PDB file of C-alpha atoms in Angstrom:
ATOM      1  CA  MET A 744     -18.683 -48.253  -8.754  1.00 70.00           C
ATOM      2  CA  ILE A 745     -17.317 -47.799  -4.811  1.00 68.00           C
ATOM      3  CA  GLY A 746     -18.870 -44.290  -4.673  1.00 69.00           C
ATOM      4  CA  HIS A 747     -22.127 -45.736  -5.735  1.00 72.00           C
ATOM      5  CA  LEU A 748     -22.149 -48.575  -3.157  1.00 84.00           C
ATOM      6  CA  LEU A 749     -21.271 -46.113  -0.433  1.00 83.00           C
ATOM      7  CA  THR A 750     -24.095 -43.773  -1.696  1.00 86.00           C
ATOM      8  CA  ALA A 751     -26.473 -46.731  -1.712  1.00 89.00           C
ATOM      9  CA  ILE A 752     -25.613 -47.538   2.285  1.00 89.00           C
ATOM     10  CA  GLY A 753     -25.583 -44.130   3.100  1.00 90.00           C
ATOM     11  CA  TRP A 754     -28.718 -43.483   1.259  1.00 92.00           C
ATOM     12  CA  GLY A 755     -30.371 -46.424   2.740  1.00 94.00           C
ATOM     13  CA  VAL A 756     -29.937 -44.769   6.253  1.00 94.00           C
ATOM     14  CA  VAL A 757     -31.376 -41.623   5.158  1.00 95.00           C
ATOM     15  CA  GLY A 758     -33.953 -43.909   3.721  1.00 95.00           C
ATOM     16  CA  ALA A 759     -34.976 -45.815   7.172  1.00 96.00           C
ATOM     17  CA  VAL A 760     -35.191 -42.244   9.133  1.00 96.00           C
ATOM     18  CA  VAL A 761     -37.507 -41.063   6.143  1.00 96.00           C
ATOM     19  CA  GLY A 762     -39.429 -44.108   6.513  1.00 96.00           C
ATOM     20  CA  VAL A 763     -39.956 -43.475  10.497  1.00 95.00           C
ATOM     21  CA  VAL A 764     -41.050 -39.841   9.496  1.00 96.00           C
ATOM     22  CA  ILE A 765     -43.652 -41.141   6.987  1.00 96.00           C
ATOM     23  CA  HIS A 766     -44.927 -43.587   9.561  1.00 94.00           C
ATOM     24  CA  HIS A 767     -45.402 -40.927  12.339  1.00 93.00           C
ATOM     25  CA  GLY A 768     -46.479 -38.255   9.940  1.00 94.00           C
ATOM     26  CA  SER A 769     -49.021 -40.714   8.472  1.00 94.00           C
ATOM     27  CA  VAL A 770     -50.597 -41.348  11.972  1.00 92.00           C
ATOM     28  CA  TRP A 771     -50.733 -37.633  12.624  1.00 92.00           C
ATOM     29  CA  LEU A 772     -52.530 -37.660   9.421  1.00 93.00           C
ATOM     30  CA  ALA A 773     -54.829 -40.445  10.252  1.00 91.00           C
ATOM     31  CA  ARG A 774     -55.817 -38.829  13.559  1.00 91.00           C
ATOM     32  CA  ALA A 775     -56.647 -35.595  11.993  1.00 90.00           C
ATOM     33  CA  GLU A 776     -59.113 -37.473   9.312  1.00 88.00           C
ATOM     34  CA  GLY A 777     -60.258 -38.977  12.404  1.00 86.00           C
ATOM     35  CA  LEU A 778     -59.059 -42.488  11.554  1.00 86.00           C
ATOM     36  CA  ASP A 779     -57.401 -45.321  13.360  1.00 84.00           C
ATOM     37  CA  PRO A 780     -53.774 -44.219  13.281  1.00 81.00           C
ATOM     38  CA  GLY A 781     -52.824 -47.745  11.946  1.00 72.00           C
ATOM     39  CA  LEU A 782     -50.111 -48.899  14.403  1.00 76.00           C
ATOM     40  CA  ARG A 783     -50.099 -52.879  13.050  1.00 81.00           C
ATOM     41  CA  ALA A 784     -46.532 -54.246  12.362  1.00 83.00           C
ATOM     42  CA  ARG A 785     -46.621 -53.378   8.810  1.00 86.00           C
ATOM     43  CA  ASP A 786     -47.700 -49.636   9.287  1.00 86.00           C
ATOM     44  CA  VAL A 787     -45.097 -49.358  12.163  1.00 89.00           C
ATOM     45  CA  TYR A 788     -41.994 -51.028  10.361  1.00 92.00           C
ATOM     46  CA  GLY A 789     -43.298 -51.143   6.447  1.00 93.00           C
ATOM     47  CA  PRO A 790     -42.337 -47.718   5.558  1.00 95.00           C
ATOM     48  CA  PRO A 791     -38.847 -47.401   7.142  1.00 96.00           C
ATOM     49  CA  VAL A 792     -38.038 -50.871   5.822  1.00 96.00           C
ATOM     50  CA  VAL A 793     -39.354 -50.076   2.100  1.00 96.00           C
ATOM     51  CA  ALA A 794     -38.033 -46.493   2.071  1.00 97.00           C
ATOM     52  CA  ALA A 795     -34.385 -47.672   3.132  1.00 97.00           C
ATOM     53  CA  LEU A 796     -34.124 -50.314   0.424  1.00 96.00           C
ATOM     54  CA  LEU A 797     -35.575 -48.088  -2.198  1.00 97.00           C
ATOM     55  CA  PHE A 798     -33.522 -45.403  -1.352  1.00 97.00           C
ATOM     56  CA  ALA A 799     -30.478 -47.622  -1.089  1.00 96.00           C
ATOM     57  CA  LEU A 800     -31.361 -48.968  -4.614  1.00 95.00           C
ATOM     58  CA  LEU A 801     -31.672 -45.323  -6.028  1.00 94.00           C
ATOM     59  CA  GLY A 802     -28.544 -44.205  -4.283  1.00 93.00           C
ATOM     60  CA  GLY A 803     -26.960 -47.371  -5.921  1.00 92.00           C
ATOM     61  CA  ILE A 804     -28.384 -46.786  -9.164  1.00 92.00           C
ATOM     62  CA  MET A 805     -27.695 -43.333  -9.460  1.00 90.00           C
ATOM     63  CA  GLY A 806     -24.717 -42.241  -7.215  1.00 87.00           C
ATOM     64  CA  LEU A 807     -24.722 -38.933  -5.487  1.00 87.00           C
ATOM     65  CA  GLN A 808     -26.150 -36.011  -7.403  1.00 89.00           C
ATOM     66  CA  TRP A 809     -28.809 -33.497  -7.087  1.00 90.00           C
ATOM     67  CA  LEU A 810     -31.325 -35.501  -8.889  1.00 92.00           C
ATOM     68  CA  LEU A 811     -31.109 -38.373  -6.676  1.00 94.00           C
ATOM     69  CA  LEU A 812     -32.595 -35.921  -3.873  1.00 94.00           C
ATOM     70  CA  LEU A 813     -35.403 -35.086  -6.377  1.00 95.00           C
ATOM     71  CA  ARG A 814     -36.446 -38.887  -7.352  1.00 95.00           C
ATOM     72  CA  SER A 815     -36.165 -39.648  -3.517  1.00 96.00           C
ATOM     73  CA  LEU A 816     -38.661 -37.267  -2.566  1.00 96.00           C
ATOM     74  CA  TRP A 817     -40.877 -38.897  -5.068  1.00 96.00           C
ATOM     75  CA  VAL A 818     -40.139 -42.435  -3.512  1.00 97.00           C
ATOM     76  CA  ALA A 819     -41.103 -40.718  -0.254  1.00 97.00           C
ATOM     77  CA  VAL A 820     -44.590 -39.707  -1.472  1.00 97.00           C
ATOM     78  CA  LEU A 821     -45.356 -43.150  -2.911  1.00 97.00           C
ATOM     79  CA  VAL A 822     -44.299 -45.079  -0.179  1.00 97.00           C
ATOM     80  CA  GLN A 823     -46.547 -43.097   2.039  1.00 96.00           C
ATOM     81  CA  VAL A 824     -49.270 -43.453  -0.254  1.00 95.00           C
ATOM     82  CA  ILE A 825     -48.897 -47.069  -0.602  1.00 95.00           C
ATOM     83  CA  PHE A 826     -48.730 -47.705   3.032  1.00 94.00           C
ATOM     84  CA  PHE A 827     -51.859 -45.465   3.862  1.00 94.00           C
ATOM     85  CA  ASP A 828     -53.830 -46.457   1.251  1.00 92.00           C
ATOM     86  CA  LEU A 829     -53.377 -50.322   2.051  1.00 89.00           C
ATOM     87  CA  GLU A 830     -54.546 -49.256   5.713  1.00 89.00           C
ATOM     88  CA  HIS A 831     -57.131 -46.865   5.359  1.00 88.00           C
ATOM     89  CA  ARG A 832     -58.171 -47.092   1.521  1.00 87.00           C
ATOM     90  CA  LEU A 833     -57.982 -43.306   1.412  1.00 89.00           C
ATOM     91  CA  ILE A 834     -55.087 -41.122  -0.679  1.00 91.00           C
ATOM     92  CA  LEU A 835     -54.985 -37.976   1.162  1.00 92.00           C
ATOM     93  CA  ASP A 836     -55.276 -34.646  -0.571  1.00 91.00           C
ATOM     94  CA  ARG A 837     -53.285 -33.212   1.911  1.00 93.00           C
ATOM     95  CA  VAL A 838     -50.072 -35.317   0.706  1.00 94.00           C
ATOM     96  CA  LEU A 839     -51.064 -35.507  -3.113  1.00 94.00           C
ATOM     97  CA  LEU A 840     -51.914 -32.168  -3.532  1.00 94.00           C
ATOM     98  CA  PRO A 841     -48.660 -30.370  -2.549  1.00 95.00           C
ATOM     99  CA  ALA A 842     -46.685 -33.080  -4.103  1.00 96.00           C
ATOM    100  CA  MET A 843     -48.527 -32.391  -7.548  1.00 96.00           C
ATOM    101  CA  VAL A 844     -47.585 -28.927  -7.225  1.00 96.00           C
ATOM    102  CA  LEU A 845     -44.210 -29.706  -6.453  1.00 96.00           C
ATOM    103  CA  ALA A 846     -44.071 -32.241  -9.573  1.00 96.00           C
ATOM    104  CA  LEU A 847     -45.300 -29.623 -11.730  1.00 95.00           C
ATOM    105  CA  LEU A 848     -42.677 -26.925 -10.639  1.00 95.00           C
ATOM    106  CA  PHE A 849     -39.627 -29.378 -10.552  1.00 95.00           C
ATOM    107  CA  SER A 850     -40.613 -30.573 -13.949  1.00 94.00           C
ATOM    108  CA  ILE A 851     -39.010 -27.530 -15.568  1.00 94.00           C
ATOM    109  CA  VAL A 852     -35.601 -29.021 -14.118  1.00 92.00           C
ATOM    110  CA  THR A 853     -36.001 -32.710 -14.565  1.00 91.00           C
ATOM    111  CA  PRO A 854     -34.239 -33.982 -17.810  1.00 88.00           C
ATOM    112  CA  HIS A 855     -36.157 -35.343 -20.774  1.00 86.00           C
ATOM    113  CA  LEU A 856     -39.714 -33.909 -19.145  1.00 91.00           C
ATOM    114  CA  GLY A 857     -40.411 -30.289 -18.775  1.00 91.00           C
ATOM    115  CA  PHE A 858     -43.478 -28.056 -18.017  1.00 94.00           C
ATOM    116  CA  GLY A 859     -45.812 -28.655 -20.883  1.00 93.00           C
ATOM    117  CA  SER A 860     -45.226 -32.456 -21.098  1.00 93.00           C
ATOM    118  CA  ALA A 861     -45.855 -32.833 -17.434  1.00 95.00           C
ATOM    119  CA  LEU A 862     -48.938 -30.731 -17.356  1.00 96.00           C
ATOM    120  CA  VAL A 863     -50.673 -32.414 -20.276  1.00 96.00           C
ATOM    121  CA  THR A 864     -49.562 -35.746 -19.361  1.00 95.00           C
ATOM    122  CA  GLY A 865     -51.245 -35.236 -15.657  1.00 95.00           C
ATOM    123  CA  ILE A 866     -54.478 -33.584 -17.251  1.00 95.00           C
ATOM    124  CA  VAL A 867     -54.814 -36.539 -19.778  1.00 95.00           C
ATOM    125  CA  ALA A 868     -54.025 -39.463 -17.114  1.00 94.00           C
ATOM    126  CA  GLY A 869     -56.251 -37.836 -14.476  1.00 92.00           C
ATOM    127  CA  GLY A 870     -58.888 -37.662 -17.111  1.00 92.00           C
ATOM    128  CA  VAL A 871     -58.810 -40.974 -18.416  1.00 91.00           C
ATOM    129  CA  PHE A 872     -59.040 -42.525 -14.825  1.00 89.00           C
ATOM    130  CA  LEU A 873     -61.819 -39.812 -13.803  1.00 89.00           C
ATOM    131  CA  LEU A 874     -63.690 -41.329 -16.655  1.00 88.00           C
ATOM    132  CA  ILE A 875     -63.235 -45.078 -15.469  1.00 82.00           C
ATOM    133  CA  ALA A 876     -64.288 -44.076 -12.326  1.00 78.00           C
ATOM    134  CA  LEU A 877     -67.452 -42.380 -13.606  1.00 81.00           C
ATOM    135  CA  ILE A 878     -68.375 -45.113 -16.201  1.00 79.00           C
ATOM    136  CA  GLY A 879     -67.684 -47.955 -13.357  1.00 68.00           C
ATOM    137  CA  SER A 880     -70.107 -46.200 -10.996  1.00 65.00           C
ATOM    138  CA  VAL A 881     -72.790 -46.029 -13.481  1.00 66.00           C
ATOM    139  CA  LEU A 882     -72.450 -49.520 -14.889  1.00 64.00           C
ATOM    140  CA  PHE A 883     -71.607 -51.280 -11.715  1.00 56.00           C
ATOM    141  CA  LYS A 884     -73.444 -49.084  -9.364  1.00 57.00           C
ATOM    142  CA  ALA A 885     -70.563 -48.996  -7.515  1.00 55.00           C
ATOM    143  CA  GLU A 886     -67.204 -47.281  -6.719  1.00 57.00           C
ATOM    144  CA  ALA A 887     -64.507 -49.115  -9.618  1.00 57.00           C
ATOM    145  CA  LEU A 888     -61.856 -46.158  -8.979  1.00 66.00           C
ATOM    146  CA  GLY A 889     -61.822 -43.746  -6.059  1.00 75.00           C
ATOM    147  CA  PHE A 890     -61.507 -40.075  -6.689  1.00 82.00           C
ATOM    148  CA  GLY A 891     -57.951 -40.561  -4.529  1.00 86.00           C
ATOM    149  CA  ASP A 892     -57.049 -42.821  -7.506  1.00 88.00           C
ATOM    150  CA  VAL A 893     -57.683 -40.432 -10.311  1.00 90.00           C
ATOM    151  CA  LYS A 894     -55.440 -37.704  -8.497  1.00 93.00           C
ATOM    152  CA  LEU A 895     -52.751 -40.143  -8.078  1.00 94.00           C
ATOM    153  CA  ALA A 896     -52.965 -40.773 -11.985  1.00 94.00           C
ATOM    154  CA  ALA A 897     -52.581 -37.164 -12.425  1.00 95.00           C
ATOM    155  CA  PHE A 898     -49.657 -36.923 -10.101  1.00 96.00           C
ATOM    156  CA  ILE A 899     -47.788 -39.625 -11.662  1.00 96.00           C
ATOM    157  CA  GLY A 900     -48.383 -37.946 -15.030  1.00 95.00           C
ATOM    158  CA  LEU A 901     -46.983 -34.967 -13.700  1.00 96.00           C
ATOM    159  CA  LEU A 902     -43.853 -36.715 -12.250  1.00 94.00           C
ATOM    160  CA  LEU A 903     -43.170 -38.947 -15.148  1.00 95.00           C
ATOM    161  CA  GLY A 904     -44.826 -37.502 -18.617  1.00 93.00           C
ATOM    162  CA  PHE A 905     -45.349 -39.409 -21.621  1.00 91.00           C
ATOM    163  CA  PRO A 906     -44.877 -42.257 -22.411  1.00 92.00           C
ATOM    164  CA  ALA A 907     -43.706 -43.441 -19.164  1.00 93.00           C
ATOM    165  CA  THR A 908     -46.898 -42.575 -17.364  1.00 94.00           C
ATOM    166  CA  LEU A 909     -48.982 -45.077 -19.742  1.00 94.00           C
ATOM    167  CA  SER A 910     -46.325 -47.632 -18.996  1.00 93.00           C
ATOM    168  CA  ALA A 911     -46.674 -47.020 -15.178  1.00 94.00           C
ATOM    169  CA  LEU A 912     -50.340 -47.066 -14.783  1.00 91.00           C
ATOM    170  CA  LEU A 913     -50.455 -50.005 -17.097  1.00 92.00           C
ATOM    171  CA  TYR A 914     -48.079 -52.093 -14.790  1.00 92.00           C
ATOM    172  CA  GLY A 915     -50.046 -50.712 -11.655  1.00 90.00           C
ATOM    173  CA  VAL A 916     -53.518 -51.842 -13.268  1.00 85.00           C
ATOM    174  CA  VAL A 917     -52.030 -55.269 -14.261  1.00 88.00           C
ATOM    175  CA  LEU A 918     -50.381 -55.892 -10.804  1.00 89.00           C
ATOM    176  CA  GLY A 919     -53.476 -54.645  -8.943  1.00 82.00           C
ATOM    177  CA  GLY A 920     -55.783 -56.955 -11.268  1.00 77.00           C
ATOM    178  CA  LEU A 921     -53.420 -60.232 -10.706  1.00 85.00           C
ATOM    179  CA  VAL A 922     -53.473 -59.340  -6.835  1.00 81.00           C
ATOM    180  CA  SER A 923     -57.627 -59.005  -6.729  1.00 78.00           C
ATOM    181  CA  ILE A 924     -57.531 -62.268  -8.852  1.00 79.00           C
ATOM    182  CA  VAL A 925     -55.500 -64.174  -6.153  1.00 80.00           C
ATOM    183  CA  LEU A 926     -57.192 -62.646  -3.235  1.00 73.00           C
ATOM    184  CA  ILE A 927     -60.776 -63.653  -4.950  1.00 73.00           C
ATOM    185  CA  VAL A 928     -59.992 -67.056  -5.974  1.00 76.00           C
ATOM    186  CA  SER A 929     -58.225 -67.722  -2.546  1.00 74.00           C
ATOM    187  CA  ARG A 930     -61.454 -66.391  -0.876  1.00 66.00           C
ATOM    188  CA  VAL A 931     -59.781 -63.927   0.777  1.00 60.00           C
ATOM    189  CA  ARG A 932     -62.111 -61.119  -0.700  1.00 64.00           C
ATOM    190  CA  THR A 933     -65.087 -61.480  -2.916  1.00 61.00           C
ATOM    191  CA  MET A 934     -66.283 -59.791  -6.245  1.00 56.00           C
ATOM    192  CA  ARG A 935     -68.265 -57.160  -4.254  1.00 62.00           C
ATOM    193  CA  ASP A 936     -65.446 -55.776  -1.632  1.00 59.00           C
ATOM    194  CA  TYR A 937     -63.645 -52.561  -2.192  1.00 63.00           C
ATOM    195  CA  PHE A 938     -60.181 -53.426  -3.763  1.00 67.00           C
ATOM    196  CA  ALA A 939     -57.680 -50.293  -3.194  1.00 74.00           C
ATOM    197  CA  TYR A 940     -55.844 -49.796  -6.767  1.00 81.00           C
ATOM    198  CA  GLY A 941     -53.971 -47.121  -5.235  1.00 87.00           C
ATOM    199  CA  PRO A 942     -50.720 -48.681  -3.860  1.00 91.00           C
ATOM    200  CA  TYR A 943     -50.339 -50.739  -7.187  1.00 91.00           C
ATOM    201  CA  ILE A 944     -50.598 -47.886  -9.209  1.00 93.00           C
ATOM    202  CA  ALA A 945     -48.330 -46.403  -6.980  1.00 95.00           C
ATOM    203  CA  ALA A 946     -45.897 -49.481  -7.366  1.00 95.00           C
ATOM    204  CA  GLY A 947     -46.018 -49.038 -11.021  1.00 94.00           C
ATOM    205  CA  ALA A 948     -44.696 -45.586 -10.879  1.00 95.00           C
ATOM    206  CA  LEU A 949     -41.968 -46.851  -8.513  1.00 96.00           C
ATOM    207  CA  ILE A 950     -41.144 -49.306 -11.531  1.00 95.00           C
ATOM    208  CA  LEU A 951     -40.840 -46.941 -14.090  1.00 95.00           C
ATOM    209  CA  LEU A 952     -39.367 -43.954 -11.831  1.00 94.00           C
ATOM    210  CA  PHE A 953     -36.160 -46.545 -11.228  1.00 94.00           C
ATOM    211  CA  GLU A 954     -36.132 -47.585 -15.003  1.00 92.00           C
ATOM    212  CA  ILE A 955     -35.846 -43.755 -15.775  1.00 92.00           C
ATOM    213  CA  SER A 956     -32.852 -43.086 -12.985  1.00 88.00           C
ATOM    214  CA  ALA A 957     -31.110 -46.319 -14.387  1.00 85.00           C
ATOM    215  CA  GLY A 958     -31.407 -44.661 -17.849  1.00 80.00           C
ATOM    216  CA  THR A 959     -30.069 -41.413 -16.874  1.00 62.00           C
ATOM    217  CA  ALA A 960     -27.419 -42.882 -14.399  1.00 50.00           C
ATOM    218  CA  GLN A 961     -25.982 -44.630 -17.653  1.00 46.00           C
TER     219      GLN A 961
END
């Protein structure tokens, strides 16, 4: 118990540093894409604070082991996706594609996953979201889901496998739907406004990542 507590404290500090790197990396990436760098308080302090809290929680759950490093990498990727998509309504291939390759490679050594399961789940999850995006664009003449969301779903499939991916995507869609309803009812947004689902899909993946990590640690 003491060991896990010390790991949580130390890993929380590591998370804060990683969050600072995420912020500065996102600023560089935004400028490379010709976007506003995003220097509001949420963008500057959000990644370090959230990464510190999530790293601390993960360290407390898992203790010091090699799998903590791997799961922390996925937390960092998902935190970057959340804040960048909230600010710019964009999920970058420069972040997601390398993460997808790494997720597929590391699936070989990830407990209860495996290369085949990760690959099939990633393809199916991405395919389902692609189908939803295409149907939405035909029926509503608007972008129901962005192709960044499609690639994010594929990444989550590679990361979590089946059936965890199904739960993660369901959590994300429900969470995003609830938030969008609140925004529309409060008249902050209208039905015609674009809504970024990426942050909520990523949040769903984080929930499942922590559930799996808690199960592994038991």
